[in-house]
PDB file of C-alpha atoms and ligand atoms in Angstrom:
ATOM      1  CA  MET R   1      98.435 101.508  97.855  1.00 93.00           C
ATOM      2  CA  LYS R   2      95.686 102.810  95.386  1.00 97.00           C
ATOM      3  CA  LEU R   3      93.522 105.958  95.368  1.00 98.00           C
ATOM      4  CA  LYS R   4      90.072 105.702  94.077  1.00 98.00           C
ATOM      5  CA  ILE R   5      88.264 108.872  93.200  1.00 98.00           C
ATOM      6  CA  LEU R   6      84.794 108.688  93.041  1.00 98.00           C
ATOM      7  CA  VAL R   7      83.302 111.344  90.848  1.00 99.00           C
ATOM      8  CA  GLY R   8      79.796 113.039  91.408  1.00 98.00           C
ATOM      9  CA  THR R   9      79.300 115.773  88.449  1.00 98.00           C
ATOM     10  CA  MET R  10      76.936 117.655  86.402  1.00 98.00           C
ATOM     11  CA  THR R  11      78.892 119.817  84.075  1.00 98.00           C
ATOM     12  CA  SER R  12      82.151 117.788  84.488  1.00 98.00           C
ATOM     13  CA  THR R  13      84.329 120.188  86.738  1.00 98.00           C
ATOM     14  CA  ALA R  14      84.422 117.591  89.501  1.00 98.00           C
ATOM     15  CA  ASP R  15      85.560 115.146  86.825  1.00 98.00           C
ATOM     16  CA  TYR R  16      88.177 117.464  85.629  1.00 98.00           C
ATOM     17  CA  VAL R  17      89.462 118.021  89.155  1.00 98.00           C
ATOM     18  CA  ALA R  18      89.797 114.215  89.707  1.00 98.00           C
ATOM     19  CA  ARG R  19      91.787 113.897  86.311  1.00 98.00           C
ATOM     20  CA  ALA R  20      94.171 116.346  87.483  1.00 98.00           C
ATOM     21  CA  ILE R  21      94.865 114.728  90.472  1.00 98.00           C
ATOM     22  CA  GLN R  22      95.210 111.728  88.683  1.00 98.00           C
ATOM     23  CA  MET R  23      98.088 113.075  86.532  1.00 98.00           C
ATOM     24  CA  ASP R  24      99.533 115.538  89.369  1.00 98.00           C
ATOM     25  CA  CYS R  25      99.711 112.984  92.314  1.00 98.00           C
ATOM     26  CA  ALA R  26     101.275 110.246  89.956  1.00 97.00           C
ATOM     27  CA  ASP R  27     104.371 110.972  91.756  1.00 97.00           C
ATOM     28  CA  ILE R  28     102.844 110.034  95.105  1.00 97.00           C
ATOM     29  CA  VAL R  29     100.417 107.349  94.499  1.00 97.00           C
ATOM     30  CA  GLU R  30     101.247 105.133  91.323  1.00 92.00           C
ATOM     31  CA  ASP R  31      97.783 103.654  90.885  1.00 98.00           C
ATOM     32  CA  ILE R  32      94.898 106.221  91.007  1.00 98.00           C
ATOM     33  CA  GLU R  33      91.607 105.358  89.587  1.00 98.00           C
ATOM     34  CA  VAL R  34      88.972 107.917  88.602  1.00 98.00           C
ATOM     35  CA  VAL R  35      85.359 106.301  88.892  1.00 98.00           C
ATOM     36  CA  MET R  36      82.126 107.891  87.869  1.00 98.00           C
ATOM     37  CA  MET R  37      79.506 107.594  90.637  1.00 98.00           C
ATOM     38  CA  ASP R  38      76.786 106.670  88.104  1.00 98.00           C
ATOM     39  CA  GLY R  39      75.112 103.399  88.903  1.00 93.00           C
ATOM     40  CA  GLN R  40      77.415 102.865  91.766  1.00 96.00           C
ATOM     41  CA  ASP R  41      76.453 100.865  94.977  1.00 92.00           C
ATOM     42  CA  PRO R  42      78.183 100.501  98.184  1.00 91.00           C
ATOM     43  CA  SER R  43      80.323  97.576  96.771  1.00 91.00           C
ATOM     44  CA  VAL R  44      82.461 100.583  95.120  1.00 94.00           C
ATOM     45  CA  PHE R  45      83.978 100.613  98.644  1.00 94.00           C
ATOM     46  CA  ASP R  46      84.673  96.855  98.563  1.00 91.00           C
ATOM     47  CA  GLU R  47      88.510  97.540  97.558  1.00 93.00           C
ATOM     48  CA  ASP R  48      91.516  97.873  99.626  1.00 92.00           C
ATOM     49  CA  ALA R  49      92.091 101.430  98.734  1.00 96.00           C
ATOM     50  CA  LEU R  50      92.113 105.086  99.820  1.00 98.00           C
ATOM     51  CA  TYR R  51      88.896 106.740  98.808  1.00 98.00           C
ATOM     52  CA  LEU R  52      88.510 110.192  97.617  1.00 98.00           C
ATOM     53  CA  ILE R  53      85.014 111.755  97.092  1.00 98.00           C
ATOM     54  CA  CYS R  54      84.872 114.408  94.731  1.00 99.00           C
ATOM     55  CA  THR R  55      81.621 115.868  94.295  1.00 98.00           C
ATOM     56  CA  SER R  56      79.852 119.199  93.273  1.00 98.00           C
ATOM     57  CA  THR R  57      76.290 120.386  94.553  1.00 98.00           C
ATOM     58  CA  TYR R  58      73.090 120.772  92.550  1.00 98.00           C
ATOM     59  CA  GLY R  59      69.437 121.645  93.153  1.00 96.00           C
ATOM     60  CA  SER R  60      68.928 122.934  96.701  1.00 91.00           C
ATOM     61  CA  GLY R  61      71.855 121.260  98.248  1.00 97.00           C
ATOM     62  CA  ASP R  62      71.494 117.927  96.416  1.00 98.00           C
ATOM     63  CA  VAL R  63      74.082 115.657  95.162  1.00 98.00           C
ATOM     64  CA  PRO R  64      74.481 115.602  91.367  1.00 98.00           C
ATOM     65  CA  ASP R  65      71.988 113.367  89.509  1.00 98.00           C
ATOM     66  CA  ASN R  66      74.731 110.744  88.711  1.00 98.00           C
ATOM     67  CA  ALA R  67      75.735 110.607  92.388  1.00 98.00           C
ATOM     68  CA  ARG R  68      72.119 109.967  93.178  1.00 97.00           C
ATOM     69  CA  ALA R  69      72.206 105.953  93.178  1.00 96.00           C
ATOM     70  CA  LEU R  70      75.132 105.776  95.131  1.00 96.00           C
ATOM     71  CA  TYR R  71      74.386 108.278  97.951  1.00 96.00           C
ATOM     72  CA  GLU R  72      70.918 106.478  98.333  1.00 94.00           C
ATOM     73  CA  SER R  73      72.201 103.148  98.339  1.00 91.00           C
ATOM     74  CA  LEU R  74      74.459 104.010 101.218  1.00 92.00           C
ATOM     75  CA  ASP R  75      71.181 104.987 103.278  1.00 82.00           C
ATOM     76  CA  ALA R  76      69.678 101.776 102.218  1.00 69.00           C
ATOM     77  CA  GLN R  77      72.592  99.501 103.377  1.00 67.00           C
ATOM     78  CA  PRO R  78      73.475  99.844 107.234  1.00 62.00           C
ATOM     79  CA  LYS R  79      76.145  97.343 106.994  1.00 62.00           C
ATOM     80  CA  PHE R  80      79.435  98.765 105.879  1.00 64.00           C
ATOM     81  CA  PRO R  81      82.984  97.844 106.140  1.00 57.00           C
ATOM     82  CA  GLY R  82      84.383 100.058 109.064  1.00 64.00           C
ATOM     83  CA  ASN R  83      88.093  99.949 107.696  1.00 82.00           C
ATOM     84  CA  VAL R  84      87.079 102.520 104.634  1.00 93.00           C
ATOM     85  CA  LYS R  85      89.203 105.634 104.804  1.00 96.00           C
ATOM     86  CA  TYR R  86      88.085 108.663 102.862  1.00 97.00           C
ATOM     87  CA  GLY R  87      88.532 112.243 101.908  1.00 98.00           C
ATOM     88  CA  VAL R  88      85.998 114.972 100.687  1.00 98.00           C
ATOM     89  CA  ILE R  89      86.466 117.239  97.919  1.00 98.00           C
ATOM     90  CA  ALA R  90      83.316 119.496  97.819  1.00 98.00           C
ATOM     91  CA  LEU R  91      82.563 121.690  95.047  1.00 98.00           C
ATOM     92  CA  GLY R  92      79.978 124.568  95.217  1.00 98.00           C
ATOM     93  CA  ASP R  93      79.280 128.008  95.188  1.00 98.00           C
ATOM     94  CA  ARG R  94      78.947 130.595  97.741  1.00 98.00           C
ATOM     95  CA  THR R  95      76.035 132.263  95.950  1.00 97.00           C
ATOM     96  CA  TYR R  96      74.179 129.489  97.393  1.00 97.00           C
ATOM     97  CA  MET R  97      74.509 130.398 101.051  1.00 96.00           C
ATOM     98  CA  GLN R  98      72.356 128.225 102.607  1.00 97.00           C
ATOM     99  CA  THR R  99      73.501 124.991 100.768  1.00 98.00           C
ATOM    100  CA  PHE R 100      76.927 125.784 100.331  1.00 98.00           C
ATOM    101  CA  CYS R 101      79.061 122.454  99.244  1.00 98.00           C
ATOM    102  CA  PHE R 102      76.084 120.298 100.838  1.00 98.00           C
ATOM    103  CA  GLY R 103      77.057 117.599  98.211  1.00 98.00           C
ATOM    104  CA  GLY R 104      80.247 116.512  99.380  1.00 98.00           C
ATOM    105  CA  GLN R 105      79.001 117.002 103.207  1.00 98.00           C
ATOM    106  CA  LYS R 106      76.108 114.839 102.630  1.00 98.00           C
ATOM    107  CA  PHE R 107      78.200 112.244 101.383  1.00 97.00           C
ATOM    108  CA  ASP R 108      80.481 112.613 104.381  1.00 97.00           C
ATOM    109  CA  GLU R 109      77.520 112.543 107.024  1.00 96.00           C
ATOM    110  CA  ARG R 110      76.552 109.342 105.337  1.00 94.00           C
ATOM    111  CA  LEU R 111      80.030 107.646 105.256  1.00 94.00           C
ATOM    112  CA  GLN R 112      80.453 108.342 108.542  1.00 92.00           C
ATOM    113  CA  GLY R 113      77.273 107.316 109.855  1.00 88.00           C
ATOM    114  CA  LEU R 114      78.069 103.958 108.112  1.00 88.00           C
ATOM    115  CA  GLY R 115      81.510 103.843 110.151  1.00 88.00           C
ATOM    116  CA  ALA R 116      83.713 104.843 107.886  1.00 92.00           C
ATOM    117  CA  GLN R 117      86.615 107.177 108.744  1.00 94.00           C
ATOM    118  CA  ARG R 118      87.386 110.737 107.340  1.00 97.00           C
ATOM    119  CA  ILE R 119      90.881 111.560 107.254  1.00 98.00           C
ATOM    120  CA  GLY R 120      91.533 115.444 107.268  1.00 98.00           C
ATOM    121  CA  GLU R 121      88.814 118.022 106.630  1.00 98.00           C
ATOM    122  CA  VAL R 122      86.170 118.293 103.949  1.00 98.00           C
ATOM    123  CA  TRP R 123      87.908 120.562 101.256  1.00 98.00           C
ATOM    124  CA  CYS R 124      85.505 123.005  99.737  1.00 98.00           C
ATOM    125  CA  HIS R 125      85.737 124.945  96.689  1.00 98.00           C
ATOM    126  CA  ASP R 126      83.878 128.341  95.936  1.00 98.00           C
ATOM    127  CA  ALA R 127      83.216 128.616  92.162  1.00 98.00           C
ATOM    128  CA  SER R 128      82.041 132.209  92.855  1.00 98.00           C
ATOM    129  CA  ALA R 129      85.702 132.860  93.605  1.00 98.00           C
ATOM    130  CA  GLY R 130      87.174 132.867  90.538  1.00 95.00           C
ATOM    131  CA  THR R 131      89.951 130.422  91.696  1.00 97.00           C
ATOM    132  CA  MET R 132      91.013 127.196  89.467  1.00 98.00           C
ATOM    133  CA  PRO R 133      89.542 123.871  91.299  1.00 98.00           C
ATOM    134  CA  GLU R 134      91.878 121.831  89.663  1.00 98.00           C
ATOM    135  CA  GLU R 135      94.814 123.749  90.855  1.00 98.00           C
ATOM    136  CA  LEU R 136      93.772 124.314  94.222  1.00 98.00           C
ATOM    137  CA  GLY R 137      92.286 120.752  94.398  1.00 98.00           C
ATOM    138  CA  THR R 138      95.437 119.148  93.485  1.00 98.00           C
ATOM    139  CA  ALA R 139      97.356 121.131  95.839  1.00 98.00           C
ATOM    140  CA  TRP R 140      94.952 120.152  98.599  1.00 98.00           C
ATOM    141  CA  CYS R 141      95.193 116.617  97.519  1.00 98.00           C
ATOM    142  CA  ARG R 142      98.962 116.463  97.891  1.00 98.00           C
ATOM    143  CA  GLU R 143      98.803 117.638 101.214  1.00 98.00           C
ATOM    144  CA  TRP R 144      95.902 115.144 102.360  1.00 98.00           C
ATOM    145  CA  LEU R 145      97.759 112.436 100.778  1.00 98.00           C
ATOM    146  CA  ALA R 146     100.792 113.234 103.243  1.00 98.00           C
ATOM    147  CA  GLU R 147      98.155 112.749 106.168  1.00 98.00           C
ATOM    148  CA  ALA R 148      96.442 109.778 104.355  1.00 98.00           C
ATOM    149  CA  ILE R 149      99.232 107.759 103.415  1.00 97.00           C
ATOM    150  CA  PRO R 150     100.953 107.067 106.877  1.00 97.00           C
ATOM    151  CA  VAL R 151      97.254 106.069 108.019  1.00 95.00           C
ATOM    152  CA  MET R 152      96.835 103.297 105.282  1.00 95.00           C
ATOM    153  CA  GLN R 153     100.123 101.943 105.819  1.00 94.00           C
ATOM    154  CA  LYS R 154      99.563 101.650 109.828  1.00 93.00           C
ATOM    155  CA  GLN R 155      96.428  99.895 108.864  1.00 89.00           C
ATOM    156  CA  ALA R 156      98.096  97.627 106.412  1.00 90.00           C
ATOM    157  CA  ALA R 157     100.801  96.798 109.178  1.00 92.00           C
ATOM    158  CA  ASP R 158      98.153  96.286 111.660  1.00 89.00           C
ATOM    159  CA  ALA R 159      96.070  93.729 109.164  1.00 82.00           C
TER     160      ALA R 159
HETATM  161  C1  LIG T   1      71.323 124.829  89.280  1.00 54.17           C
HETATM  162  C2  LIG T   1      72.450 124.780  89.900  1.00 54.17           C
HETATM  163  C3  LIG T   1      72.439 124.378  91.191  1.00 54.17           C
HETATM  164  C4  LIG T   1      73.355 124.523  92.234  1.00 54.17           C
HETATM  165  N1  LIG T   1      73.283 124.585  93.767  1.00 54.17           N
HETATM  166  C5  LIG T   1      74.431 124.561  94.361  1.00 54.17           C
HETATM  167  C6  LIG T   1      74.194 124.384  95.931  1.00 54.17           C
HETATM  168  O1  LIG T   1      72.925 124.098  96.249  1.00 54.17           O
HETATM  169  N2  LIG T   1      75.008 124.891  96.692  1.00 54.17           N
HETATM  170  C7  LIG T   1      76.439 124.801  96.393  1.00 54.17           C
HETATM  171  O2  LIG T   1      77.384 125.021  96.961  1.00 54.17           O
HETATM  172  N3  LIG T   1      76.879 125.011  95.106  1.00 54.17           N
HETATM  173  C8  LIG T   1      75.423 124.907  94.212  1.00 54.17           C
HETATM  174  N4  LIG T   1      75.707 125.126  92.536  1.00 54.17           N
HETATM  175  C9  LIG T   1      77.108 125.095  92.265  1.00 54.17           C
HETATM  176  C10 LIG T   1      78.129 123.814  91.684  1.00 54.17           C
HETATM  177  O3  LIG T   1      77.892 122.671  92.741  1.00 54.17           O
HETATM  178  C11 LIG T   1      79.386 124.396  91.048  1.00 54.17           C
HETATM  179  O4  LIG T   1      79.131 125.244  90.133  1.00 54.17           O
HETATM  180  C12 LIG T   1      80.355 123.075  90.998  1.00 54.17           C
HETATM  181  O5  LIG T   1      81.624 123.546  90.731  1.00 54.17           O
HETATM  182  C13 LIG T   1      79.722 122.581  89.547  1.00 54.17           C
HETATM  183  O6  LIG T   1      80.595 121.180  89.479  1.00 54.17           O
HETATM  184  P1  LIG T   1      80.233 120.232  88.347  1.00 54.17           P
HETATM  185  O7  LIG T   1      80.547 120.994  87.032  1.00 54.17           O
HETATM  186  O8  LIG T   1      81.379 118.946  88.421  1.00 54.17           O
HETATM  187  O9  LIG T   1      79.018 119.716  88.258  1.00 54.17           O
HETATM  188  C14 LIG T   1      74.746 124.916  91.525  1.00 54.17           C
HETATM  189  C15 LIG T   1      74.939 125.361  90.538  1.00 54.17           C
HETATM  190  C16 LIG T   1      73.914 125.191  89.253  1.00 54.17           C
HETATM  191  C17 LIG T   1      74.105 125.259  87.996  1.00 54.17           C
END
């Protein structure tokens, strides 16, 4: 099984989290690819893989600039492979009370609207808490993979 991490970021924190997961979780999943969202479209979900959206939030609850093209293309394309399974790491800051982690939440809503299936809850990191997103993110990911891998194995067996 392959894990494909799609990164939306402005100042690289989400990229650091994705790279930390790529290194730390190599004992669970051999093939982990980190893909920046820049210029991507829905075909990024064509591969037979488990997906992890890893994105921050900017502006007033917007997705980062590099994630905009992908996010908007998901709206323009009503058709979507229904067997896409994904998780979400949403980076934010509780100082922005009204829009905390909206970037990740927005991707989640749009993917669900297109028929993809989220595994687990959206995991939110609060930059104002003073905790390390790489450490907490990898720990969360290990637990999430324990839940996601059996789902992917069942899907492969049923195919
Ligand atoms: C200008 C600006 C706007 C932000 N807006 C939000 C927001 O609306 N909601 C939120 O939860 N976090 C917001 N954040 C916090 C970032 O999402 C958070 O610091 C994140 O860890 C940055 O990750 P990145 O380096 O991958 O972009 C904002 C940060 C900046 C600098």
